[in-house]
Short mmCIF file of C-alpha atoms in Angstrom, two decimals:
data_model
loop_
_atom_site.label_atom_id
_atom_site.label_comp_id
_atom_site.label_asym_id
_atom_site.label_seq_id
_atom_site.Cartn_x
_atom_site.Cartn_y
_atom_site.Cartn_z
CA UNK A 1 50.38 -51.62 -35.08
CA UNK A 2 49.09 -54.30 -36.85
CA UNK A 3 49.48 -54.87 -40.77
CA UNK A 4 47.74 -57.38 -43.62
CA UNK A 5 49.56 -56.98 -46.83
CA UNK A 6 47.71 -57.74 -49.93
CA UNK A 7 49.05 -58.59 -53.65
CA UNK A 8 47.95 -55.26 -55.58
CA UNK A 9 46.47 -57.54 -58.26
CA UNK A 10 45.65 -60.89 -59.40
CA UNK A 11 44.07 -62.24 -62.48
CA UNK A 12 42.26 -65.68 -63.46
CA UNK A 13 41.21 -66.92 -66.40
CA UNK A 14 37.54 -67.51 -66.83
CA UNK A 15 36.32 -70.29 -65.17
CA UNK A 16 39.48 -70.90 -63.36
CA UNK A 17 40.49 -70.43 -59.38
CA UNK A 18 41.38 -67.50 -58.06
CA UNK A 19 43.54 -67.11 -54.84
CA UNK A 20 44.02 -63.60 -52.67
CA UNK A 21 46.52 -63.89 -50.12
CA UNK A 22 46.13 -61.98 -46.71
CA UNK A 23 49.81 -61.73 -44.41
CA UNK A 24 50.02 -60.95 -41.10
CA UNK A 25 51.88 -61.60 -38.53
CA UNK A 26 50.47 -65.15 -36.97
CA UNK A 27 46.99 -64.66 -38.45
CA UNK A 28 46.18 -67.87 -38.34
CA UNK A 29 45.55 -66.78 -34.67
CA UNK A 30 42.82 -64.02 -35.37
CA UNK A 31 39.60 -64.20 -37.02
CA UNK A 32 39.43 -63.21 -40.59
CA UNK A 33 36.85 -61.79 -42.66
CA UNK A 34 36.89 -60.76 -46.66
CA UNK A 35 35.13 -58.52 -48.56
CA UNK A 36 34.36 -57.64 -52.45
CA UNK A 37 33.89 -54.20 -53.08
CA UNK A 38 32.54 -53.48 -56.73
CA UNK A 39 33.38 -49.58 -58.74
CA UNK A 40 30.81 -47.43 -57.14
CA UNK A 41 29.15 -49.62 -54.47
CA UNK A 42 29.34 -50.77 -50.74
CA UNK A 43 31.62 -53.43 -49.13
CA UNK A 44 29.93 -56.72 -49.13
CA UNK A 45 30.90 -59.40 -46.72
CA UNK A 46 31.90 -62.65 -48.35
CA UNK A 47 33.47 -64.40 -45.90
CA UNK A 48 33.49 -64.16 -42.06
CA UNK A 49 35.80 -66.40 -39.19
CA UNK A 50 37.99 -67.40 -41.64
CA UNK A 51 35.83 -70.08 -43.80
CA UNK A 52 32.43 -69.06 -43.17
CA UNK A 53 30.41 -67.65 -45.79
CA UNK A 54 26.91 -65.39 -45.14
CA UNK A 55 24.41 -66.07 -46.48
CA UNK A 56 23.63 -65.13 -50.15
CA UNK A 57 27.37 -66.18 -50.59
CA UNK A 58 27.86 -68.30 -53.23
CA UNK A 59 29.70 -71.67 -52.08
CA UNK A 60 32.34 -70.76 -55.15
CA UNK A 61 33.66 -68.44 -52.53
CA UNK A 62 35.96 -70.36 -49.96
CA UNK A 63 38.53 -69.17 -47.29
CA UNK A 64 41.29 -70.57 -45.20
CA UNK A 65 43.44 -69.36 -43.06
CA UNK A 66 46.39 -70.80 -40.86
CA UNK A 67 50.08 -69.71 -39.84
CA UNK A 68 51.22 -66.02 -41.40
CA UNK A 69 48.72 -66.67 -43.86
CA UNK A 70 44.81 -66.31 -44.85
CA UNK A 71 43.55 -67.19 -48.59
CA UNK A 72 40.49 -66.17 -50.00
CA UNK A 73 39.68 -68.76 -53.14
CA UNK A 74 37.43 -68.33 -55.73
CA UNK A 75 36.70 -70.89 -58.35
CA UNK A 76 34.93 -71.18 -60.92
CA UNK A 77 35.58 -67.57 -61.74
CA UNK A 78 32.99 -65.63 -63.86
CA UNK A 79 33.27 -61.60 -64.71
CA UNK A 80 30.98 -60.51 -62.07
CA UNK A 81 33.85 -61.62 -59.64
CA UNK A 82 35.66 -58.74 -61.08
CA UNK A 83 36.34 -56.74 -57.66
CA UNK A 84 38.43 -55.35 -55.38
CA UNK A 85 38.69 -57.79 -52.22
CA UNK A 86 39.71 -57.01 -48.43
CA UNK A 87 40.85 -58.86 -46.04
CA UNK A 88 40.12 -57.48 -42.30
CA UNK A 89 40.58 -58.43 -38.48
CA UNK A 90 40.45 -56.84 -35.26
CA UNK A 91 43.37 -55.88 -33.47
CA UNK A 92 42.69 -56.76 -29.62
CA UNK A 93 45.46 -55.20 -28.35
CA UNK A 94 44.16 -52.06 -29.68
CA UNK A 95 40.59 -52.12 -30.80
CA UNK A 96 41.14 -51.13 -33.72
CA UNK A 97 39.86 -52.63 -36.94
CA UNK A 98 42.89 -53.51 -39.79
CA UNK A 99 41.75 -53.77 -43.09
CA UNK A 100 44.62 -54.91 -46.06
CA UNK A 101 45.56 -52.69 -48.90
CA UNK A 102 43.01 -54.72 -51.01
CA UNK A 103 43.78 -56.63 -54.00
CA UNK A 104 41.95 -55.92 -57.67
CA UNK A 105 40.54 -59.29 -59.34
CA UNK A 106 40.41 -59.21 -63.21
CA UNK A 107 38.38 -61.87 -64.64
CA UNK A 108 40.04 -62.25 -68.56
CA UNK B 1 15.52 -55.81 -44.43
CA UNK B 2 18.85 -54.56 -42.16
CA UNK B 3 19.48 -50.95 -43.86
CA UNK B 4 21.91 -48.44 -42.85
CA UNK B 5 21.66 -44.75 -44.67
CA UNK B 6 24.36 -42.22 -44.24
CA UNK B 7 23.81 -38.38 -44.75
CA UNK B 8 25.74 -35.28 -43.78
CA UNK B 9 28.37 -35.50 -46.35
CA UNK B 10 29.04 -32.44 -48.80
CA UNK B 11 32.47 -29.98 -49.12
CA UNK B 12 34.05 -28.06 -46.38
CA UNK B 13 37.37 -26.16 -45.94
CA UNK B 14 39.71 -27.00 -44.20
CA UNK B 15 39.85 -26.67 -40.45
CA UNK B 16 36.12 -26.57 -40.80
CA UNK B 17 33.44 -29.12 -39.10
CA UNK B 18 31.05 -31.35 -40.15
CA UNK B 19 28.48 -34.11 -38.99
CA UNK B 20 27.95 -37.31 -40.46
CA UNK B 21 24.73 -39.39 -39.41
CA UNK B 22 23.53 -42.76 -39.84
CA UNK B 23 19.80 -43.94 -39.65
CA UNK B 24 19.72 -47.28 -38.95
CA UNK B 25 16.49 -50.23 -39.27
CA UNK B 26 15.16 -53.41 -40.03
CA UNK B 27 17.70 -54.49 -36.41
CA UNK B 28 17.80 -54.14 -33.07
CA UNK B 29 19.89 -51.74 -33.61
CA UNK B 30 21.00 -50.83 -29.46
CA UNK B 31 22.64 -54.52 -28.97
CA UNK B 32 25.24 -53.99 -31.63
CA UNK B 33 28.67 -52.03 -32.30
CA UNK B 34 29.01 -49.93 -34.65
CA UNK B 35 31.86 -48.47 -37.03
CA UNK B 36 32.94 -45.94 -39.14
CA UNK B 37 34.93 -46.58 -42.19
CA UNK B 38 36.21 -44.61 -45.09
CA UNK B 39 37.73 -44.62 -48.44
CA UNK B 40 39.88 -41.81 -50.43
CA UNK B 41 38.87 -41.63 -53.71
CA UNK B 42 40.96 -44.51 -55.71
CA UNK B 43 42.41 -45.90 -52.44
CA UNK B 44 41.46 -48.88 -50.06
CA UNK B 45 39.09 -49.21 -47.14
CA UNK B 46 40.69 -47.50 -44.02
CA UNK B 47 39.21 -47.71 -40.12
CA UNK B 48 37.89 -45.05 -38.71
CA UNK B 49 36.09 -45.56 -35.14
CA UNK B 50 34.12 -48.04 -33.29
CA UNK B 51 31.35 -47.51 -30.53
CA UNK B 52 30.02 -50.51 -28.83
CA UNK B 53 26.21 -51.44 -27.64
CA UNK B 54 25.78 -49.16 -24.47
CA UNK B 55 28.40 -46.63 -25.74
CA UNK B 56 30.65 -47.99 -23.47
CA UNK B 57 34.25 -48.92 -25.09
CA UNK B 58 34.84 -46.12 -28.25
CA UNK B 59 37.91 -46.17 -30.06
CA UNK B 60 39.75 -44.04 -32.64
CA UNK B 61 42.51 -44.88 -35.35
CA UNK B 62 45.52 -42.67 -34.86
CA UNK B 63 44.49 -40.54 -37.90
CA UNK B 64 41.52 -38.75 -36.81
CA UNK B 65 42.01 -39.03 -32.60
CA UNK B 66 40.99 -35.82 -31.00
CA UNK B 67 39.00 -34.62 -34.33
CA UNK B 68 36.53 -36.58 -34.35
CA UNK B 69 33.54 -37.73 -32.07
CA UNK B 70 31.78 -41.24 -32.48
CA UNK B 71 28.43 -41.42 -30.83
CA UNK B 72 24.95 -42.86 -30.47
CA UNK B 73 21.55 -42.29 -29.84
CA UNK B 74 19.68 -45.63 -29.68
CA UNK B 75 16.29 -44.46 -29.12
CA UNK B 76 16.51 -42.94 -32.34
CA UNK B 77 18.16 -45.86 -34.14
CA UNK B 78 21.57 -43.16 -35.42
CA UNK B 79 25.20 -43.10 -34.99
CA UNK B 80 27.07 -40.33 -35.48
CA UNK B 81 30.46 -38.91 -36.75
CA UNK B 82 31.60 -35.34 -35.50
CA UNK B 83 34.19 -33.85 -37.32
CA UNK B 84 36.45 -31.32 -36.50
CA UNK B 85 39.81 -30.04 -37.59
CA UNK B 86 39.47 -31.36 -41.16
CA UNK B 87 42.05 -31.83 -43.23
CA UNK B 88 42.75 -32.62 -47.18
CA UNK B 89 43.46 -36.14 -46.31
CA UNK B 90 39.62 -36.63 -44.58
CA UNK B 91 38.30 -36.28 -48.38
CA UNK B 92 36.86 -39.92 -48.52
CA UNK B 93 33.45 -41.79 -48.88
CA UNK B 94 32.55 -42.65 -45.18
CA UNK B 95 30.49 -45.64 -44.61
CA UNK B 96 29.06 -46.77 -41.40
CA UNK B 97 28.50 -50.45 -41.10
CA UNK B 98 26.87 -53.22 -38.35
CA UNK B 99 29.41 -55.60 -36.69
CA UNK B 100 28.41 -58.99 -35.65
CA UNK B 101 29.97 -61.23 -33.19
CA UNK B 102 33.05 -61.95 -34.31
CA UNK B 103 33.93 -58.27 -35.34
CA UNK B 104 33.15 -58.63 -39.09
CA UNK B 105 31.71 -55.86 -40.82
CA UNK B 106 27.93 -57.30 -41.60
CA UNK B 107 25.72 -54.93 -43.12
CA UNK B 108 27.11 -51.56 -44.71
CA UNK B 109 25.94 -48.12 -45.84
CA UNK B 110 25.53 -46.74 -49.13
CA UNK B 111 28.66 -43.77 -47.88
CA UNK B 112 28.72 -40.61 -48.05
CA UNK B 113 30.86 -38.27 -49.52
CA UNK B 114 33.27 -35.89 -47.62
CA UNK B 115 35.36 -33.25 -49.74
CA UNK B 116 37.65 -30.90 -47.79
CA UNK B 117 38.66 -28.47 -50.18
CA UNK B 118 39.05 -24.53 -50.20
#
């Protein structure tokens, strides 16, 4: 079946970029969508087809995605980034939704 | 406003049964697909099941595939999770969320909790 793999962690330094890196096996062929999950609350869609962000999004969140590879970006990083983040697509061959193992932003 | 509110969750043994529901509004809530997803306390977001608009593709991850039962009843805006068989591993937060076109998870639940546990 199909797998995203996820860095466990990353940290930026306030006000800096921030980069989460989503691998799968010729992504850059699916549609990918990210979310940020805060302690206690609901998923939250950030991103959605790769680059697109909902709205309510702010445009500090960016996406791209291409080859083996998607990236979720966030600049200008301020502590209420501090999240866990998803990466997800759908599966076609089987219908099934794939989230990754998520990866836990630290803002220091 | 798009709201989705789960209920049913509480504690159950195992091999016992339980119903999850979600009341949906603020959409028209019979032209889109729904899903079920959960989360094990201090883990990551794992799919659970998908129903389309018209109940007519439904699809299970491995994990819970002849326990449980996705449906929906569209004239009273809810989707449903049946449960049977559960096991220590179904102890999660289950969420049921909207899916827009492109199969991205849209508008979420608050979750509800699931404990198996004798």
């Amino acid at each position: 079946s199909y797998a995203l793999t996820q860095p466990l962690s990353v940290s930026v330094a306030l006000g800096q970029t921030a980069t989460i890196t989503c691998a799968g096996y010729n992504i850059g062929g699916k549609n990918v969508h990210w979310y940020q999950q805060k302690p206690g609350q609901a998923p939250v869609l950030v991103i959605y087809r790769d680059t697109n962000r909902p709205s309510g999004i702010p445009e500090r969140f960016s996406a791209s995605n291409s080859g083996n590879t998607a990236t979720l970006t966030i600049s200008r990083a301020q502590g209420g980034d501090e999240a866990d983040y998803y990466c997800q697509v759908w599966d076609g061959s089987t219908g099934w939704v794939v989230f990754g193992g998520g990866t836990n932003l630290t803002v220091l | 406003e798009v709201q989705l509110v789960e209920s049913g969750g509480g504690l159950v043994q195992p091999g016992g049964s339980l119903r999850l529901s979600c009341a949906a509004s603020g959409f028209s809530f019979s032209t889109y697909a729904l899903h079920w997803v959960r989360q094990a306390p201090g883990k990551g977001l794992q799919w659970v099941s998908s129903i389309s608009s018209g109940s007519s593709s439904i699809y299970y991850a491995d994990s819970v595939k002849g326990r449980f039962t996705v449906s929906r009843d569209d004239a009273k805006n809810s989707l449903f999770l049946q449960m049977n068989s559960l096991r220590d591993d179904d102890t999660a937060v289950y969420y049921c969320a909207r899916v827009d076109v492109w199969v991205q998870l849209d508008c979420w639940g608050q979750g509800t909790l699931v404990t198996v546990s004798s």
